[in-house]
mmCIF file of C-alpha atoms and ligand atoms in Angstrom:
data_model
loop_
_atom_site.group_PDB
_atom_site.id
_atom_site.type_symbol
_atom_site.label_atom_id
_atom_site.label_comp_id
_atom_site.label_asym_id
_atom_site.label_seq_id
_atom_site.Cartn_x
_atom_site.Cartn_y
_atom_site.Cartn_z
ATOM 1 C CA MET A 15 -32.003 0.940 -8.031
ATOM 2 C CA LYS A 16 -32.893 3.587 -10.531
ATOM 3 C CA ASN A 17 -33.477 7.121 -9.053
ATOM 4 C CA ILE A 18 -36.219 9.549 -9.992
ATOM 5 C CA SER A 19 -33.803 12.079 -11.597
ATOM 6 C CA SER A 20 -32.054 9.442 -13.344
ATOM 7 C CA LYS A 21 -29.991 10.458 -16.403
ATOM 8 C CA ARG A 22 -28.866 8.325 -19.426
ATOM 9 C CA VAL A 23 -25.167 8.857 -19.324
ATOM 10 C CA LEU A 24 -22.646 7.715 -22.126
ATOM 11 C CA ILE A 25 -19.137 6.949 -20.977
ATOM 12 C CA THR A 26 -16.585 6.383 -23.773
ATOM 13 C CA GLY A 27 -13.673 4.606 -22.516
ATOM 14 C CA GLY A 28 -15.955 3.078 -19.952
ATOM 15 C CA SER A 29 -14.070 -0.178 -19.530
ATOM 16 C CA GLY A 30 -10.737 1.515 -18.892
ATOM 17 C CA PHE A 31 -9.222 2.581 -15.476
ATOM 18 C CA LEU A 32 -11.117 5.756 -14.777
ATOM 19 C CA GLY A 33 -14.053 4.805 -16.872
ATOM 20 C CA SER A 34 -14.853 1.627 -14.937
ATOM 21 C CA HIS A 35 -14.982 3.640 -11.580
ATOM 22 C CA LEU A 36 -17.137 6.263 -13.236
ATOM 23 C CA CYS A 37 -19.592 3.563 -14.491
ATOM 24 C CA GLU A 38 -19.767 2.113 -11.118
ATOM 25 C CA ARG A 39 -20.315 5.482 -9.363
ATOM 26 C CA LEU A 40 -23.059 6.615 -11.769
ATOM 27 C CA LEU A 41 -24.892 3.145 -11.608
ATOM 28 C CA ASP A 42 -24.798 3.528 -7.728
ATOM 29 C CA GLU A 43 -26.196 6.925 -7.935
ATOM 30 C CA GLY A 44 -29.206 5.416 -9.968
ATOM 31 C CA HIS A 45 -28.349 6.552 -13.472
ATOM 32 C CA GLU A 46 -28.479 4.587 -16.674
ATOM 33 C CA VAL A 47 -25.047 3.941 -18.147
ATOM 34 C CA LEU A 48 -24.112 3.255 -21.629
ATOM 35 C CA CYS A 49 -20.352 2.170 -21.642
ATOM 36 C CA VAL A 50 -18.877 2.426 -25.079
ATOM 37 C CA ASP A 51 -15.226 1.035 -25.451
ATOM 38 C CA ASN A 52 -13.124 -0.642 -28.220
ATOM 39 C CA PHE A 53 -11.274 -2.527 -25.583
ATOM 40 C CA TYR A 54 -7.879 -1.166 -26.766
ATOM 41 C CA THR A 55 -6.390 -0.738 -23.374
ATOM 42 C CA GLY A 56 -9.684 -1.319 -21.364
ATOM 43 C CA ARG A 57 -10.584 -4.662 -20.038
ATOM 44 C CA ARG A 58 -13.796 -6.568 -19.587
ATOM 45 C CA ALA A 59 -12.429 -7.572 -16.131
ATOM 46 C CA ASN A 60 -12.859 -4.002 -15.087
ATOM 47 C CA ILE A 61 -16.504 -3.944 -15.600
ATOM 48 C CA ALA A 62 -17.331 -7.715 -14.990
ATOM 49 C CA HIS A 63 -18.674 -7.045 -11.579
ATOM 50 C CA LEU A 64 -21.206 -4.537 -13.045
ATOM 51 C CA LEU A 65 -22.507 -6.756 -15.974
ATOM 52 C CA ASN A 66 -25.491 -7.980 -13.834
ATOM 53 C CA ARG A 67 -26.566 -4.355 -13.228
ATOM 54 C CA PRO A 68 -29.865 -3.879 -15.221
ATOM 55 C CA TYR A 69 -29.182 -0.212 -15.952
ATOM 56 C CA LEU A 70 -25.768 -0.884 -17.507
ATOM 57 C CA GLU A 71 -25.366 -1.418 -21.368
ATOM 58 C CA VAL A 72 -21.965 -2.301 -22.920
ATOM 59 C CA LEU A 73 -21.298 -1.603 -26.546
ATOM 60 C CA ARG A 74 -18.086 -2.541 -28.390
ATOM 61 C CA HIS A 75 -17.399 0.572 -30.573
ATOM 62 C CA ASP A 76 -14.517 2.669 -31.840
ATOM 63 C CA ILE A 77 -15.320 6.315 -31.430
ATOM 64 C CA CYS A 78 -13.430 7.223 -34.418
ATOM 65 C CA PHE A 79 -16.487 6.069 -36.184
ATOM 66 C CA PRO A 80 -20.012 7.838 -35.841
ATOM 67 C CA LEU A 81 -22.435 6.737 -32.969
ATOM 68 C CA TYR A 82 -26.036 7.265 -33.012
ATOM 69 C CA VAL A 83 -27.627 6.934 -29.493
ATOM 70 C CA GLU A 84 -29.842 8.994 -27.199
ATOM 71 C CA VAL A 85 -28.283 10.312 -24.110
ATOM 72 C CA ASP A 86 -28.571 13.133 -21.633
ATOM 73 C CA GLU A 87 -24.802 13.355 -20.814
ATOM 74 C CA ILE A 88 -21.433 12.275 -22.222
ATOM 75 C CA TYR A 89 -18.226 11.644 -20.524
ATOM 76 C CA ASN A 90 -15.560 11.480 -23.183
ATOM 77 C CA LEU A 91 -12.866 9.312 -21.630
ATOM 78 C CA ALA A 92 -11.729 7.164 -24.675
ATOM 79 C CA CYS A 93 -8.145 7.495 -25.318
ATOM 80 C CA PRO A 94 -5.148 5.298 -24.328
ATOM 81 C CA ALA A 95 -3.442 7.097 -21.592
ATOM 82 C CA SER A 96 -0.109 5.656 -20.629
ATOM 83 C CA PRO A 97 2.938 6.529 -22.834
ATOM 84 C CA ILE A 98 3.569 2.889 -23.909
ATOM 85 C CA HIS A 99 -0.113 2.487 -25.076
ATOM 86 C CA TYR A 100 -0.468 5.842 -26.705
ATOM 87 C CA GLN A 101 2.856 5.496 -28.550
ATOM 88 C CA PHE A 102 2.198 2.063 -29.789
ATOM 89 C CA ASP A 103 -0.053 3.328 -32.562
ATOM 90 C CA PRO A 104 0.381 7.172 -32.485
ATOM 91 C CA VAL A 105 -1.962 7.782 -35.562
ATOM 92 C CA GLN A 106 -4.838 6.030 -33.821
ATOM 93 C CA THR A 107 -4.179 7.927 -30.642
ATOM 94 C CA THR A 108 -4.434 11.286 -32.438
ATOM 95 C CA LYS A 109 -7.438 9.923 -34.456
ATOM 96 C CA THR A 110 -9.298 9.003 -31.213
ATOM 97 C CA SER A 111 -8.691 12.378 -29.830
ATOM 98 C CA VAL A 112 -9.581 14.393 -32.834
ATOM 99 C CA HIS A 113 -12.078 12.208 -34.964
ATOM 100 C CA GLY A 114 -13.399 10.721 -31.740
ATOM 101 C CA SER A 115 -14.138 14.097 -30.228
ATOM 102 C CA ILE A 116 -15.840 15.429 -33.454
ATOM 103 C CA ASN A 117 -18.017 12.419 -33.376
ATOM 104 C CA MET A 118 -19.008 12.754 -29.708
ATOM 105 C CA LEU A 119 -19.506 16.453 -30.193
ATOM 106 C CA GLY A 120 -21.643 15.816 -33.101
ATOM 107 C CA LEU A 121 -23.749 13.377 -31.030
ATOM 108 C CA ALA A 122 -24.077 15.928 -28.130
ATOM 109 C CA LYS A 123 -25.174 18.542 -30.737
ATOM 110 C CA ARG A 124 -27.883 16.344 -32.219
ATOM 111 C CA VAL A 125 -29.361 15.057 -29.004
ATOM 112 C CA LYS A 126 -28.638 18.324 -26.918
ATOM 113 C CA ALA A 127 -26.522 16.451 -24.336
ATOM 114 C CA LYS A 128 -23.988 18.041 -22.005
ATOM 115 C CA ILE A 129 -20.359 16.735 -22.817
ATOM 116 C CA LEU A 130 -17.260 16.531 -20.660
ATOM 117 C CA GLN A 131 -13.773 15.918 -22.091
ATOM 118 C CA ALA A 132 -11.208 14.102 -20.156
ATOM 119 C CA SER A 133 -8.233 16.303 -21.034
ATOM 120 C CA THR A 134 -4.799 16.112 -19.392
ATOM 121 C CA SER A 135 -1.944 17.896 -17.608
ATOM 122 C CA GLU A 136 -0.017 16.958 -20.739
ATOM 123 C CA VAL A 137 -1.553 20.068 -22.501
ATOM 124 C CA TYR A 138 0.980 21.928 -20.436
ATOM 125 C CA GLY A 139 3.919 19.844 -21.969
ATOM 126 C CA ASP A 140 7.002 20.268 -20.026
ATOM 127 C CA PRO A 141 5.786 23.376 -18.081
ATOM 128 C CA THR A 142 7.910 26.515 -17.493
ATOM 129 C CA ILE A 143 5.505 27.748 -14.802
ATOM 130 C CA HIS A 144 4.982 25.888 -11.490
ATOM 131 C CA PRO A 145 2.472 24.941 -10.356
ATOM 132 C CA GLN A 146 0.417 24.915 -13.509
ATOM 133 C CA PRO A 147 -2.686 27.237 -13.480
ATOM 134 C CA GLU A 148 -5.399 26.835 -16.324
ATOM 135 C CA THR A 149 -4.163 30.214 -17.726
ATOM 136 C CA TYR A 150 -0.736 28.679 -18.743
ATOM 137 C CA TRP A 151 -0.727 27.833 -22.446
ATOM 138 C CA GLY A 152 1.999 24.979 -22.024
ATOM 139 C CA ASN A 153 5.367 24.214 -23.530
ATOM 140 C CA VAL A 154 4.664 21.256 -25.937
ATOM 141 C CA ASN A 155 6.881 19.787 -28.606
ATOM 142 C CA PRO A 156 4.489 19.317 -31.608
ATOM 143 C CA ILE A 157 6.642 16.683 -33.386
ATOM 144 C CA GLY A 158 7.946 14.374 -30.627
ATOM 145 C CA LEU A 159 6.948 10.991 -29.395
ATOM 146 C CA ARG A 160 4.495 12.188 -26.891
ATOM 147 C CA SER A 161 2.761 14.734 -29.393
ATOM 148 C CA CYS A 162 0.159 12.280 -30.734
ATOM 149 C CA TYR A 163 -1.206 12.310 -27.110
ATOM 150 C CA ASP A 164 -0.459 16.021 -26.220
ATOM 151 C CA GLU A 165 -1.473 17.621 -29.386
ATOM 152 C CA GLY A 166 -4.461 15.418 -29.935
ATOM 153 C CA LYS A 167 -5.727 16.439 -26.517
ATOM 154 C CA ARG A 168 -4.975 20.138 -27.248
ATOM 155 C CA CYS A 169 -6.888 19.738 -30.458
ATOM 156 C CA ALA A 170 -9.830 18.082 -28.740
ATOM 157 C CA GLU A 171 -9.955 21.192 -26.314
ATOM 158 C CA THR A 172 -10.185 23.411 -29.238
ATOM 159 C CA LEU A 173 -12.988 21.510 -30.718
ATOM 160 C CA PHE A 174 -14.886 21.471 -27.430
ATOM 161 C CA PHE A 175 -14.451 25.147 -27.176
ATOM 162 C CA ASP A 176 -15.455 25.788 -31.003
ATOM 163 C CA TYR A 177 -18.607 23.527 -30.559
ATOM 164 C CA HIS A 178 -19.440 25.587 -27.470
ATOM 165 C CA ARG A 179 -18.941 28.928 -29.121
ATOM 166 C CA GLN A 180 -20.362 28.026 -32.672
ATOM 167 C CA HIS A 181 -23.036 25.566 -31.734
ATOM 168 C CA LYS A 182 -23.798 26.701 -28.006
ATOM 169 C CA LEU A 183 -23.067 23.135 -26.716
ATOM 170 C CA LYS A 184 -22.903 22.575 -23.025
ATOM 171 C CA ILE A 185 -19.225 21.567 -22.415
ATOM 172 C CA LYS A 186 -16.952 20.685 -19.539
ATOM 173 C CA VAL A 187 -13.141 20.412 -19.899
ATOM 174 C CA ALA A 188 -11.214 18.695 -17.108
ATOM 175 C CA ARG A 189 -7.518 18.617 -17.139
ATOM 176 C CA ILE A 190 -6.745 15.457 -15.342
ATOM 177 C CA PHE A 191 -3.263 15.156 -13.602
ATOM 178 C CA ASN A 192 -1.657 11.732 -12.800
ATOM 179 C CA THR A 193 -4.197 9.502 -11.248
ATOM 180 C CA TYR A 194 -3.785 6.044 -9.741
ATOM 181 C CA GLY A 195 -5.613 3.296 -7.973
ATOM 182 C CA PRO A 196 -7.189 -0.225 -8.485
ATOM 183 C CA ARG A 197 -7.956 -1.324 -11.954
ATOM 184 C CA MET A 198 -4.726 0.467 -13.569
ATOM 185 C CA HIS A 199 -3.361 -1.802 -16.147
ATOM 186 C CA PRO A 200 -0.703 -3.759 -14.502
ATOM 187 C CA ASN A 201 1.491 -3.673 -17.731
ATOM 188 C CA ASP A 202 0.877 -0.226 -18.991
ATOM 189 C CA GLY A 203 4.060 1.156 -17.782
ATOM 190 C CA ARG A 204 2.834 3.992 -15.582
ATOM 191 C CA VAL A 205 4.953 4.778 -12.748
ATOM 192 C CA VAL A 206 2.626 3.766 -9.829
ATOM 193 C CA SER A 207 1.733 0.290 -11.397
ATOM 194 C CA ASN A 208 5.151 -0.413 -12.400
ATOM 195 C CA PHE A 209 6.548 0.296 -8.957
ATOM 196 C CA ILE A 210 4.101 -1.686 -7.104
ATOM 197 C CA MET A 211 4.309 -4.633 -9.321
ATOM 198 C CA GLN A 212 7.990 -4.696 -9.280
ATOM 199 C CA ALA A 213 8.113 -4.252 -5.497
ATOM 200 C CA LEU A 214 5.561 -7.095 -5.009
ATOM 201 C CA LYS A 215 7.577 -9.457 -7.416
ATOM 202 C CA GLY A 216 10.813 -8.531 -5.783
ATOM 203 C CA GLU A 217 12.205 -7.125 -9.074
ATOM 204 C CA GLU A 218 14.228 -4.038 -9.338
ATOM 205 C CA LEU A 219 12.247 -0.732 -9.407
ATOM 206 C CA THR A 220 13.024 1.121 -12.719
ATOM 207 C CA VAL A 221 13.601 4.837 -11.941
ATOM 208 C CA TYR A 222 13.976 6.794 -15.200
ATOM 209 C CA GLY A 223 16.623 9.524 -15.288
ATOM 210 C CA ASP A 224 17.924 10.661 -11.796
ATOM 211 C CA GLY A 225 14.301 10.290 -10.381
ATOM 212 C CA LYS A 226 14.364 13.997 -9.497
ATOM 213 C CA GLN A 227 11.491 14.740 -11.884
ATOM 214 C CA THR A 228 8.085 15.301 -9.992
ATOM 215 C CA ARG A 229 4.549 14.316 -10.341
ATOM 216 C CA SER A 230 1.471 14.829 -8.162
ATOM 217 C CA PHE A 231 -0.795 11.749 -7.644
ATOM 218 C CA CYS A 232 -4.418 11.776 -7.066
ATOM 219 C CA TYR A 233 -6.354 8.668 -5.861
ATOM 220 C CA VAL A 234 -9.104 7.564 -8.258
ATOM 221 C CA ASP A 235 -12.070 8.107 -5.915
ATOM 222 C CA ASP A 236 -11.131 11.666 -5.499
ATOM 223 C CA MET A 237 -10.769 12.124 -9.258
ATOM 224 C CA ILE A 238 -14.290 10.477 -9.822
ATOM 225 C CA ASP A 239 -15.653 12.993 -7.443
ATOM 226 C CA GLY A 240 -14.078 15.942 -9.287
ATOM 227 C CA LEU A 241 -15.421 14.792 -12.642
ATOM 228 C CA ILE A 242 -19.024 14.302 -11.471
ATOM 229 C CA LYS A 243 -18.987 17.672 -9.784
ATOM 230 C CA LEU A 244 -17.685 19.149 -12.875
ATOM 231 C CA MET A 245 -20.511 17.635 -14.873
ATOM 232 C CA ASN A 246 -23.011 18.871 -12.418
ATOM 233 C CA SER A 247 -21.706 22.406 -12.158
ATOM 234 C CA PRO A 248 -23.584 25.348 -13.675
ATOM 235 C CA ASP A 249 -23.901 25.406 -17.423
ATOM 236 C CA ASP A 250 -21.781 28.646 -17.655
ATOM 237 C CA PHE A 251 -18.861 26.849 -16.156
ATOM 238 C CA THR A 252 -17.091 25.228 -18.927
ATOM 239 C CA GLY A 253 -13.555 24.837 -17.494
ATOM 240 C CA PRO A 254 -10.839 24.142 -18.528
ATOM 241 C CA VAL A 255 -10.287 23.084 -14.841
ATOM 242 C CA ASN A 256 -7.282 21.448 -13.279
ATOM 243 C CA LEU A 257 -8.095 18.157 -11.389
ATOM 244 C CA GLY A 258 -5.393 16.471 -9.391
ATOM 245 C CA ASN A 259 -3.695 16.312 -6.106
ATOM 246 C CA PRO A 260 -1.197 19.111 -5.575
ATOM 247 C CA ASN A 261 1.073 16.953 -3.241
ATOM 248 C CA GLU A 262 4.228 16.775 -5.342
ATOM 249 C CA PHE A 263 6.673 14.028 -4.913
ATOM 250 C CA SER A 264 9.897 13.011 -6.757
ATOM 251 C CA ILE A 265 9.892 9.726 -8.613
ATOM 252 C CA HIS A 266 12.714 8.566 -6.499
ATOM 253 C CA LYS A 267 10.922 9.352 -3.238
ATOM 254 C CA LEU A 268 7.971 7.528 -4.693
ATOM 255 C CA ALA A 269 10.133 4.327 -5.392
ATOM 256 C CA LEU A 270 11.452 4.437 -1.687
ATOM 257 C CA LYS A 271 7.856 4.867 -0.502
ATOM 258 C CA VAL A 272 6.624 1.821 -2.380
ATOM 259 C CA ILE A 273 9.538 -0.346 -1.224
ATOM 260 C CA GLU A 274 8.774 0.629 2.307
ATOM 261 C CA MET A 275 5.013 0.202 2.189
ATOM 262 C CA THR A 276 5.220 -3.333 0.408
ATOM 263 C CA ASP A 277 8.056 -4.533 2.783
ATOM 264 C CA SER A 278 9.954 -5.274 -0.406
ATOM 265 C CA LYS A 279 13.665 -6.471 -0.461
ATOM 266 C CA ALA A 280 13.818 -4.852 -4.168
ATOM 267 C CA ASN A 281 16.438 -2.453 -5.081
ATOM 268 C CA ILE A 282 16.198 0.548 -7.229
ATOM 269 C CA VAL A 283 17.881 0.660 -10.735
ATOM 270 C CA PHE A 284 18.149 3.815 -12.847
ATOM 271 C CA LYS A 285 17.306 3.605 -16.431
ATOM 272 C CA PRO A 286 17.422 6.263 -19.227
ATOM 273 C CA LEU A 287 14.841 9.081 -19.038
ATOM 274 C CA PRO A 288 12.276 8.821 -21.820
ATOM 275 C CA PHE A 289 12.442 11.563 -24.427
ATOM 276 C CA ASP A 290 10.372 14.764 -23.717
ATOM 277 C CA ASP A 291 9.586 13.447 -20.090
ATOM 278 C CA PRO A 292 8.282 16.513 -18.166
ATOM 279 C CA THR A 293 10.455 17.514 -15.361
ATOM 280 C CA GLN A 294 7.850 18.966 -12.981
ATOM 281 C CA ARG A 295 4.055 18.564 -12.535
ATOM 282 C CA LYS A 296 1.814 19.927 -10.008
ATOM 283 C CA PRO A 297 -1.722 21.359 -10.425
ATOM 284 C CA ASP A 298 -2.901 24.669 -9.183
ATOM 285 C CA ILE A 299 -6.420 23.673 -8.080
ATOM 286 C CA SER A 300 -7.753 26.937 -6.814
ATOM 287 C CA ILE A 301 -10.542 27.148 -9.540
ATOM 288 C CA ALA A 302 -11.678 23.551 -8.743
ATOM 289 C CA LYS A 303 -11.613 24.420 -4.938
ATOM 290 C CA LYS A 304 -13.686 27.785 -5.523
ATOM 291 C CA VAL A 305 -16.029 26.667 -8.396
ATOM 292 C CA LEU A 306 -16.554 22.931 -7.664
ATOM 293 C CA GLN A 307 -15.798 23.084 -3.894
ATOM 294 C CA TRP A 308 -13.665 20.113 -4.653
ATOM 295 C CA GLU A 309 -10.105 19.039 -3.334
ATOM 296 C CA PRO A 310 -8.627 15.676 -3.082
ATOM 297 C CA LYS A 311 -9.191 13.923 0.342
ATOM 298 C CA ILE A 312 -7.178 10.933 0.043
ATOM 299 C CA GLN A 313 -3.359 11.206 0.527
ATOM 300 C CA LEU A 314 -0.606 9.163 -1.001
ATOM 301 C CA ASP A 315 -0.021 6.737 1.849
ATOM 302 C CA GLU A 316 -3.573 5.848 2.106
ATOM 303 C CA GLY A 317 -4.246 5.603 -1.698
ATOM 304 C CA LEU A 318 -1.039 3.635 -2.167
ATOM 305 C CA ASN A 319 -2.244 1.015 0.376
ATOM 306 C CA LYS A 320 -5.368 0.456 -1.534
ATOM 307 C CA ALA A 321 -3.527 0.190 -4.870
ATOM 308 C CA ILE A 322 -1.036 -2.152 -3.126
ATOM 309 C CA LYS A 323 -3.741 -4.335 -1.860
ATOM 310 C CA TYR A 324 -5.463 -4.593 -5.431
ATOM 311 C CA PHE A 325 -2.179 -5.581 -7.127
ATOM 312 C CA ARG A 326 -1.361 -8.008 -4.389
ATOM 313 C CA ASP A 327 -4.797 -9.667 -4.738
ATOM 314 C CA MET A 328 -4.300 -9.769 -8.428
ATOM 315 C CA LEU A 329 -1.012 -11.474 -8.353
HETATM 316 P P1 NAD B 19 -7.285 3.636 -19.896
HETATM 317 O O1 NAD B 19 -6.417 3.342 -20.986
HETATM 318 O O2 NAD B 19 -7.499 2.780 -18.792
HETATM 319 O O3 NAD B 19 -8.807 3.945 -20.466
HETATM 320 C C1 NAD B 19 -9.100 4.357 -21.741
HETATM 321 C C2 NAD B 19 -10.169 3.670 -22.358
HETATM 322 O O4 NAD B 19 -10.452 3.995 -23.667
HETATM 323 C C3 NAD B 19 -9.897 2.267 -22.606
HETATM 324 O O5 NAD B 19 -10.885 1.340 -21.953
HETATM 325 C C4 NAD B 19 -9.596 1.856 -23.975
HETATM 326 O O6 NAD B 19 -9.930 0.663 -24.481
HETATM 327 C C5 NAD B 19 -10.686 2.988 -24.530
HETATM 328 N N1 NAD B 19 -10.342 3.485 -25.926
HETATM 329 C C6 NAD B 19 -9.278 3.928 -26.417
HETATM 330 N N2 NAD B 19 -9.377 4.394 -27.641
HETATM 331 C C7 NAD B 19 -10.620 4.033 -27.904
HETATM 332 C C8 NAD B 19 -11.519 4.379 -29.208
HETATM 333 N N3 NAD B 19 -10.996 4.832 -30.180
HETATM 334 N N4 NAD B 19 -12.842 4.102 -29.085
HETATM 335 C C9 NAD B 19 -13.398 3.568 -27.916
HETATM 336 N N5 NAD B 19 -12.659 3.282 -26.846
HETATM 337 C C10 NAD B 19 -11.454 3.674 -26.859
HETATM 338 O O7 NAD B 19 -6.848 5.149 -19.351
HETATM 339 P P2 NAD B 19 -7.349 5.871 -18.168
HETATM 340 O O8 NAD B 19 -6.335 6.282 -17.138
HETATM 341 O O9 NAD B 19 -8.803 5.429 -17.532
HETATM 342 O O10 NAD B 19 -7.724 7.371 -18.801
HETATM 343 C C11 NAD B 19 -9.064 7.802 -19.189
HETATM 344 C C12 NAD B 19 -9.064 9.200 -19.777
HETATM 345 O O11 NAD B 19 -8.544 10.033 -18.842
HETATM 346 C C13 NAD B 19 -8.151 9.113 -21.083
HETATM 347 O O12 NAD B 19 -8.807 10.060 -21.928
HETATM 348 C C14 NAD B 19 -6.859 9.901 -20.502
HETATM 349 O O13 NAD B 19 -6.230 10.599 -21.606
HETATM 350 C C15 NAD B 19 -7.341 10.721 -19.309
HETATM 351 N N6 NAD B 19 -6.370 11.026 -18.425
HETATM 352 C C16 NAD B 19 -5.899 10.047 -17.531
HETATM 353 C C17 NAD B 19 -5.091 10.290 -16.634
HETATM 354 C C18 NAD B 19 -4.641 9.302 -15.554
HETATM 355 O O14 NAD B 19 -3.639 9.485 -14.810
HETATM 356 N N7 NAD B 19 -5.146 7.989 -15.375
HETATM 357 C C19 NAD B 19 -4.326 11.617 -16.602
HETATM 358 C C20 NAD B 19 -4.771 12.507 -17.608
HETATM 359 C C21 NAD B 19 -5.730 12.309 -18.354
HETATM 360 N N1 UDP B 20 -22.321 12.198 -35.336
HETATM 361 C C1 UDP B 20 -22.318 11.126 -34.596
HETATM 362 N N2 UDP B 20 -23.564 11.002 -34.027
HETATM 363 C C2 UDP B 20 -24.610 11.631 -34.071
HETATM 364 C C3 UDP B 20 -24.373 12.937 -34.781
HETATM 365 C C4 UDP B 20 -23.205 13.109 -35.488
HETATM 366 O O1 UDP B 20 -21.574 10.239 -34.507
HETATM 367 O O2 UDP B 20 -25.619 11.482 -33.399
HETATM 368 C C5 UDP B 20 -20.936 12.425 -36.004
HETATM 369 C C6 UDP B 20 -21.023 12.496 -37.500
HETATM 370 O O3 UDP B 20 -20.228 11.531 -38.121
HETATM 371 C C7 UDP B 20 -20.569 13.890 -37.814
HETATM 372 C C8 UDP B 20 -19.774 14.298 -36.734
HETATM 373 O O4 UDP B 20 -20.551 13.688 -35.581
HETATM 374 O O5 UDP B 20 -19.791 13.903 -39.036
HETATM 375 C C9 UDP B 20 -20.007 15.807 -36.491
HETATM 376 O O6 UDP B 20 -21.297 16.097 -36.512
HETATM 377 P P1 UDP B 20 -21.675 17.659 -36.766
HETATM 378 O O7 UDP B 20 -23.145 17.673 -36.700
HETATM 379 O O8 UDP B 20 -21.021 18.712 -36.020
HETATM 380 O O9 UDP B 20 -21.325 17.950 -38.299
HETATM 381 P P2 UDP B 20 -21.419 17.225 -39.829
HETATM 382 O O10 UDP B 20 -20.334 16.705 -40.242
HETATM 383 O O11 UDP B 20 -22.620 16.425 -39.686
HETATM 384 O O12 UDP B 20 -21.800 18.581 -40.458
HETATM 385 N N1 UDP B 21 8.663 6.398 -14.567
HETATM 386 C C1 UDP B 21 9.849 5.830 -14.002
HETATM 387 N N2 UDP B 21 9.718 4.625 -13.917
HETATM 388 C C2 UDP B 21 8.781 3.618 -14.508
HETATM 389 C C3 UDP B 21 7.654 4.403 -15.061
HETATM 390 C C4 UDP B 21 7.664 5.748 -15.077
HETATM 391 O O1 UDP B 21 10.773 6.445 -13.386
HETATM 392 O O2 UDP B 21 8.810 2.497 -14.317
HETATM 393 C C5 UDP B 21 8.739 7.966 -14.566
HETATM 394 C C6 UDP B 21 8.560 8.599 -15.900
HETATM 395 O O3 UDP B 21 9.697 8.761 -16.566
HETATM 396 C C7 UDP B 21 7.885 9.826 -15.540
HETATM 397 C C8 UDP B 21 7.135 9.601 -14.272
HETATM 398 O O4 UDP B 21 7.517 8.390 -13.786
HETATM 399 O O5 UDP B 21 8.888 10.798 -15.178
HETATM 400 C C9 UDP B 21 5.531 9.324 -14.512
HETATM 401 O O6 UDP B 21 5.365 8.441 -15.577
HETATM 402 P P1 UDP B 21 3.997 7.913 -16.074
HETATM 403 O O7 UDP B 21 4.147 7.230 -17.289
HETATM 404 O O8 UDP B 21 3.350 7.166 -15.019
HETATM 405 O O9 UDP B 21 3.141 9.265 -16.412
HETATM 406 P P2 UDP B 21 3.426 10.751 -17.125
HETATM 407 O O10 UDP B 21 4.916 10.736 -17.577
HETATM 408 O O11 UDP B 21 2.543 10.617 -18.272
HETATM 409 O O12 UDP B 21 3.203 11.754 -16.197
#
């Protein structure tokens, strides 16, 4: 059903993990959705259940090339997000963040659309401040294996703020922290999908390093709420704003939890830590709480149960 205040919303990366949930939520809210994706890491299966919805349009397109469409809002999510995928073709990763952002900002400028950038906690690199507030400028290696992603996303933030200052664009920048849930790519090497798949298949869970490094995991539904609240926030609020769950877990503890929750007989095996792997990560979400009245509602056990069910059904 279309609602009376329906908007035309472009979602780049709309067939990916987060993008597919966002397409679904905005269609449910009665908006027209244009899902643009080059299917690099996204899958048609993620949006297959939406293809019969009359207000969804899907376009195969690489945002590194110009795009001329008429929309009211743009969520710029296109970019491979897992280390395996973004390091597979690092030049393309930087191009997607930089050329892709320029094209989407040019589009927003021409049609006067509001535009939101899916930035990342990786802009903080291996942080020396804990938890990370938005005012922290980060500790990022500019020439390492993660740099194509980290520096690409940092440059995209620069472009967003320059289009805002120079061309008065309405921008929103979300710094997304580790998010998990159904429709994560089962082979993208991210820790939650890896551990659940390994546990369900009875394979050894691969903990990198000593497993003492930490991450804070946000369930996808909470993240989608946060992104939509940010898009709908007053025009003078640009962010950057951290979105994530501040509950911090060590990777070793996560492995033990997944084994317990899946009733798996699998063991843990320790493997070398990837280069430049951040040691700690936890968002300071005071700004999101105050300005967006947002905070995550779904804690790790509940969210993991839903993710485990998804991967079990898939197997
Ligand atoms: P994902 O890989 O599932 O989705 C990315 C989507 O972008 C895919 O569908 C892919 O095919 C598409 N894409 C990639 N390059 C493209 C291009 N040049 N043109 C058009 N489409 C392209 O990843 P995700 O987890 O859904 O992440 C979505 C966004 O959120 C990304 O920008 C990512 O950097 C950001 N983010 C995600 C997380 C997380 O934990 N999931 C954390 C921080 C930031
Ligand atoms: N662009 C686009 N769609 C549009 C308008 C612009 O893809 O509807 C692209 C175009 O390729 C352009 C880029 O966005 O190079 C940046 O646009 P902008 O107007 O900021 O700068 P230009 O390069 O046109 O001076
Ligand atoms: N990790 C791990 N085993 C895996 C996959 C990842 O121990 O099978 C670790 C990884 O080294 C990192 C953390 O889990 O410390 C989160 O990794 P992920 O790739 O999910 O996200 P990111 O490093 O981008 O936060």
